[in-house]
């Protein structure tokens, strides 16, 4: 399926529409529809129109456009933007204006990306519904009574509601793939290190990774290719390895080995299982070879993730002390009281729960019992995936055991929500790439997603497999909601 990015690029180059007109259409659509979605927490119309003007000047001068030039887009509000407030949707960072750009945003600005605004997220990216945001959650464009997912819920809501062509989110345990799955979109979590984390506000540094949310596979490939550059400012950066992924999309997948690990299908809702099994049959019809095996250590994924991610978060979030950034409590007698009250008032319930959990598993009496054990099991999971990729080229699994939750699901039982991350966290533990793509809808019309998981730096392979499926099933599966701007 042709993506929106190439289509818009062609329309701009042929002067069918100017970039300023296009941007104005998106800004008007935001005015009209974002009140319902709550996708944007900070709109940047001036920056958008300024970038659009630069693009129009380039077109007028007869210059060729770069792949992402002039494309209206959004950034999750944990990606630092110089001069533009960046809050992580936390009261503690309200009013914080970064003095530097994240590398990904620096790269995109060089392509005159049209930033429409910063989008909603779970506070500090901790959550699966976007409802821990201090701005209230983003809604699902396919059904406003349901959540957009999380933590990058605002990006998915905006892209699914056609209020941005694409967006960048971050994925620590599923935060790109899960909202993409809930909103019927494509969400790519790259290999750890492929995209620079410089300027991404840290949640759990050994898991965090930036990636695109788009409405088509080709768009995801183009955005990924643009942002996957080596960056010396991120000590874990490696950049993309190999050719641009957009070049591999059309390769035939006859003979490609698609692995099915039975553990990914345990506890999955029946309609989700049926949709994913139907997709497996589509792959068979495309000539892929399906191989079945067990990965028993997958059962450790959730505890390993929640122990290690909370431990890292408790350390990373130590910097919010009321002195250096954002919010500070009004009344205090001394420094200790100021820090304590600032953190108590500034952080939301979920963030505080995780700081407490993380501090507990790192404390001297419990370090060996929890943190160290989880680190060892992380190694076990890495090996389990290494073994799996001896048997297959990509793994196929559901993205989430269910479809988008009704609103307030998380408030009722946060632990129940943790359990829904079961299918997304394994690849973050192992540092692998995975893409979530739509594969059907439930009885209420809410999208169902599946993920294709690859070996390290095999983004080209999983996007190739995703593209071939997209081409086979077409637009009734890959569809955005009926609102916003139609291109
Ligand atoms: N839902 C997971 C969590 O709450 C993942 C979040 C993320 O990827 N940022 O931690």
GROMACS .gro file of N, CA and C in nm, residues 222-279:
model
  174
  222UNK      N    1   1.003   0.476   0.618
  222UNK     CA    2   1.067   0.604   0.582
  222UNK      C    3   1.109   0.683   0.706
  223UNK      N    4   1.023   0.685   0.808
  223UNK     CA    5   1.057   0.760   0.929
  223UNK      C    6   1.173   0.691   1.001
  224UNK      N    7   1.165   0.559   1.012
  224UNK     CA    8   1.272   0.485   1.079
  224UNK      C    9   1.406   0.509   1.007
  225UNK      N   10   1.406   0.500   0.876
  225UNK     CA   11   1.531   0.520   0.801
  225UNK      C   12   1.590   0.657   0.827
  226UNK      N   13   1.503   0.757   0.842
  226UNK     CA   14   1.553   0.894   0.865
  226UNK      C   15   1.613   0.911   1.004
  227UNK      N   16   1.553   0.848   1.105
  227UNK     CA   17   1.597   0.878   1.243
  227UNK      C   18   1.701   0.781   1.297
  228UNK      N   19   1.730   0.673   1.226
  228UNK     CA   20   1.819   0.570   1.282
  228UNK      C   21   1.966   0.598   1.248
  229UNK      N   22   2.016   0.710   1.299
  229UNK     CA   23   2.155   0.748   1.273
  229UNK      C   24   2.238   0.733   1.400
  230UNK      N   25   2.365   0.700   1.383
  230UNK     CA   26   2.456   0.691   1.498
  230UNK      C   27   2.468   0.830   1.562
  231UNK      N   28   2.474   0.832   1.695
  231UNK     CA   29   2.483   0.960   1.767
  231UNK      C   30   2.584   0.947   1.880
  232UNK      N   31   2.691   1.023   1.873
  232UNK     CA   32   2.795   1.009   1.976
  232UNK      C   33   2.747   1.059   2.113
  233UNK      N   34   2.636   1.130   2.117
  233UNK     CA   35   2.587   1.181   2.246
  233UNK      C   36   2.506   1.076   2.323
  234UNK      N   37   2.478   0.963   2.261
  234UNK     CA   38   2.411   0.853   2.332
  234UNK      C   39   2.511   0.737   2.336
  235UNK      N   40   2.557   0.701   2.457
  235UNK     CA   41   2.664   0.602   2.468
  235UNK      C   42   2.619   0.463   2.422
  236UNK      N   43   2.490   0.441   2.409
  236UNK     CA   44   2.443   0.310   2.361
  236UNK      C   45   2.399   0.316   2.215
  237UNK      N   46   2.431   0.425   2.147
  237UNK     CA   47   2.387   0.439   2.008
  237UNK      C   48   2.471   0.354   1.912
  238UNK      N   49   2.402   0.293   1.817
  238UNK     CA   50   2.475   0.220   1.712
  238UNK      C   51   2.428   0.266   1.575
  239UNK      N   52   2.309   0.320   1.567
  239UNK     CA   53   2.252   0.357   1.437
  239UNK      C   54   2.200   0.234   1.365
  240UNK      N   55   2.139   0.258   1.249
  240UNK     CA   56   2.086   0.146   1.169
  240UNK      C   57   2.201   0.066   1.112
  241UNK      N   58   2.183  -0.065   1.100
  241UNK     CA   59   2.286  -0.145   1.032
  241UNK      C   60   2.224  -0.192   0.901
  242UNK      N   61   2.295  -0.176   0.794
  242UNK     CA   62   2.244  -0.225   0.666
  242UNK      C   63   2.170  -0.119   0.587
  243UNK      N   64   2.112  -0.162   0.477
  243UNK     CA   65   2.048  -0.071   0.381
  243UNK      C   66   1.921  -0.010   0.442
  244UNK      N   67   1.875   0.105   0.387
  244UNK     CA   68   1.748   0.160   0.434
  244UNK      C   69   1.636   0.057   0.421
  245UNK      N   70   1.552   0.050   0.523
  245UNK     CA   71   1.449  -0.054   0.524
  245UNK      C   72   1.346  -0.034   0.413
  246UNK      N   73   1.325   0.091   0.371
  246UNK     CA   74   1.224   0.117   0.267
  246UNK      C   75   1.256   0.041   0.139
  247UNK      N   76   1.385   0.007   0.121
  247UNK     CA   77   1.424  -0.066   0.000
  247UNK      C   78   1.386  -0.214   0.006
  248UNK      N   79   1.360  -0.264   0.127
  248UNK     CA   80   1.337  -0.410   0.138
  248UNK      C   81   1.189  -0.447   0.138
  249UNK      N   82   1.100  -0.347   0.138
  249UNK     CA   83   0.957  -0.376   0.158
  249UNK      C   84   0.897  -0.468   0.053
  250UNK      N   85   0.937  -0.450  -0.072
  250UNK     CA   86   0.871  -0.524  -0.180
  250UNK      C   87   0.930  -0.664  -0.205
  251UNK      N   88   1.034  -0.699  -0.129
  251UNK     CA   89   1.092  -0.834  -0.149
  251UNK      C   90   0.985  -0.940  -0.127
  252UNK      N   91   0.981  -1.044  -0.212
  252UNK     CA   92   0.886  -1.154  -0.187
  252UNK      C   93   0.923  -1.226  -0.057
  253UNK      N   94   0.823  -1.277   0.013
  253UNK     CA   95   0.856  -1.343   0.140
  253UNK      C   96   0.839  -1.494   0.130
  254UNK      N   97   0.833  -1.544   0.006
  254UNK     CA   98   0.824  -1.690  -0.013
  254UNK      C   99   0.944  -1.755   0.056
  255UNK      N  100   0.914  -1.855   0.139
  255UNK     CA  101   1.022  -1.925   0.209
  255UNK      C  102   1.065  -1.860   0.339
  256UNK      N  103   1.013  -1.740   0.367
  256UNK     CA  104   1.048  -1.677   0.495
  256UNK      C  105   0.993  -1.762   0.609
  257UNK      N  106   1.074  -1.785   0.713
  257UNK     CA  107   1.027  -1.871   0.823
  257UNK      C  108   0.965  -1.784   0.932
  258UNK      N  109   0.837  -1.805   0.956
  258UNK     CA  110   0.767  -1.729   1.059
  258UNK      C  111   0.744  -1.818   1.179
  259UNK      N  112   0.800  -1.777   1.291
  259UNK     CA  113   0.794  -1.859   1.413
  259UNK      C  114   0.675  -1.823   1.500
  260UNK      N  115   0.612  -1.927   1.554
  260UNK     CA  116   0.500  -1.908   1.645
  260UNK      C  117   0.538  -1.973   1.778
  261UNK      N  118   0.555  -1.893   1.882
  261UNK     CA  119   0.585  -1.949   2.014
  261UNK      C  120   0.454  -1.957   2.091
  262UNK      N  121   0.421  -2.076   2.139
  262UNK     CA  122   0.286  -2.098   2.192
  262UNK      C  123   0.257  -2.010   2.314
  263UNK      N  124   0.362  -1.976   2.391
  263UNK     CA  125   0.340  -1.897   2.513
  263UNK      C  126   0.280  -1.760   2.484
  264UNK      N  127   0.307  -1.705   2.366
  264UNK     CA  128   0.250  -1.573   2.331
  264UNK      C  129   0.098  -1.579   2.317
  265UNK      N  130   0.045  -1.700   2.303
  265UNK     CA  131  -0.099  -1.713   2.276
  265UNK      C  132  -0.177  -1.756   2.400
  266UNK      N  133  -0.108  -1.766   2.514
  266UNK     CA  134  -0.178  -1.807   2.636
  266UNK      C  135  -0.247  -1.686   2.699
  267UNK      N  136  -0.372  -1.704   2.739
  267UNK     CA  137  -0.444  -1.594   2.803
  267UNK      C  138  -0.488  -1.484   2.708
  268UNK      N  139  -0.489  -1.516   2.579
  268UNK     CA  140  -0.530  -1.417   2.478
  268UNK      C  141  -0.680  -1.427   2.456
  269UNK      N  142  -0.747  -1.314   2.443
  269UNK     CA  143  -0.892  -1.318   2.419
  269UNK      C  144  -0.921  -1.389   2.286
  270UNK      N  145  -1.032  -1.461   2.280
  270UNK     CA  146  -1.060  -1.545   2.163
  270UNK      C  147  -1.062  -1.469   2.031
  271UNK      N  148  -1.123  -1.350   2.031
  271UNK     CA  149  -1.132  -1.278   1.903
  271UNK      C  150  -0.994  -1.231   1.856
  272UNK      N  151  -0.907  -1.200   1.953
  272UNK     CA  152  -0.770  -1.159   1.916
  272UNK      C  153  -0.696  -1.280   1.859
  273UNK      N  154  -0.709  -1.393   1.926
  273UNK     CA  155  -0.643  -1.516   1.878
  273UNK      C  156  -0.689  -1.550   1.736
  274UNK      N  157  -0.821  -1.543   1.715
  274UNK     CA  158  -0.876  -1.578   1.583
  274UNK      C  159  -0.820  -1.484   1.475
  275UNK      N  160  -0.813  -1.355   1.505
  275UNK     CA  161  -0.762  -1.259   1.405
  275UNK      C  162  -0.615  -1.287   1.374
  276UNK      N  163  -0.536  -1.317   1.477
  276UNK     CA  164  -0.393  -1.344   1.454
  276UNK      C  165  -0.376  -1.475   1.377
  277UNK      N  166  -0.458  -1.575   1.410
  277UNK     CA  167  -0.448  -1.703   1.337
  277UNK      C  168  -0.485  -1.685   1.190
  278UNK      N  169  -0.582  -1.599   1.165
  278UNK     CA  170  -0.622  -1.568   1.027
  278UNK      C  171  -0.503  -1.504   0.953
  279UNK      N  172  -0.431  -1.415   1.022
  279UNK     CA  173  -0.313  -1.351   0.961
  279UNK      C  174  -0.205  -1.455   0.930
   0.00000   0.00000   0.00000
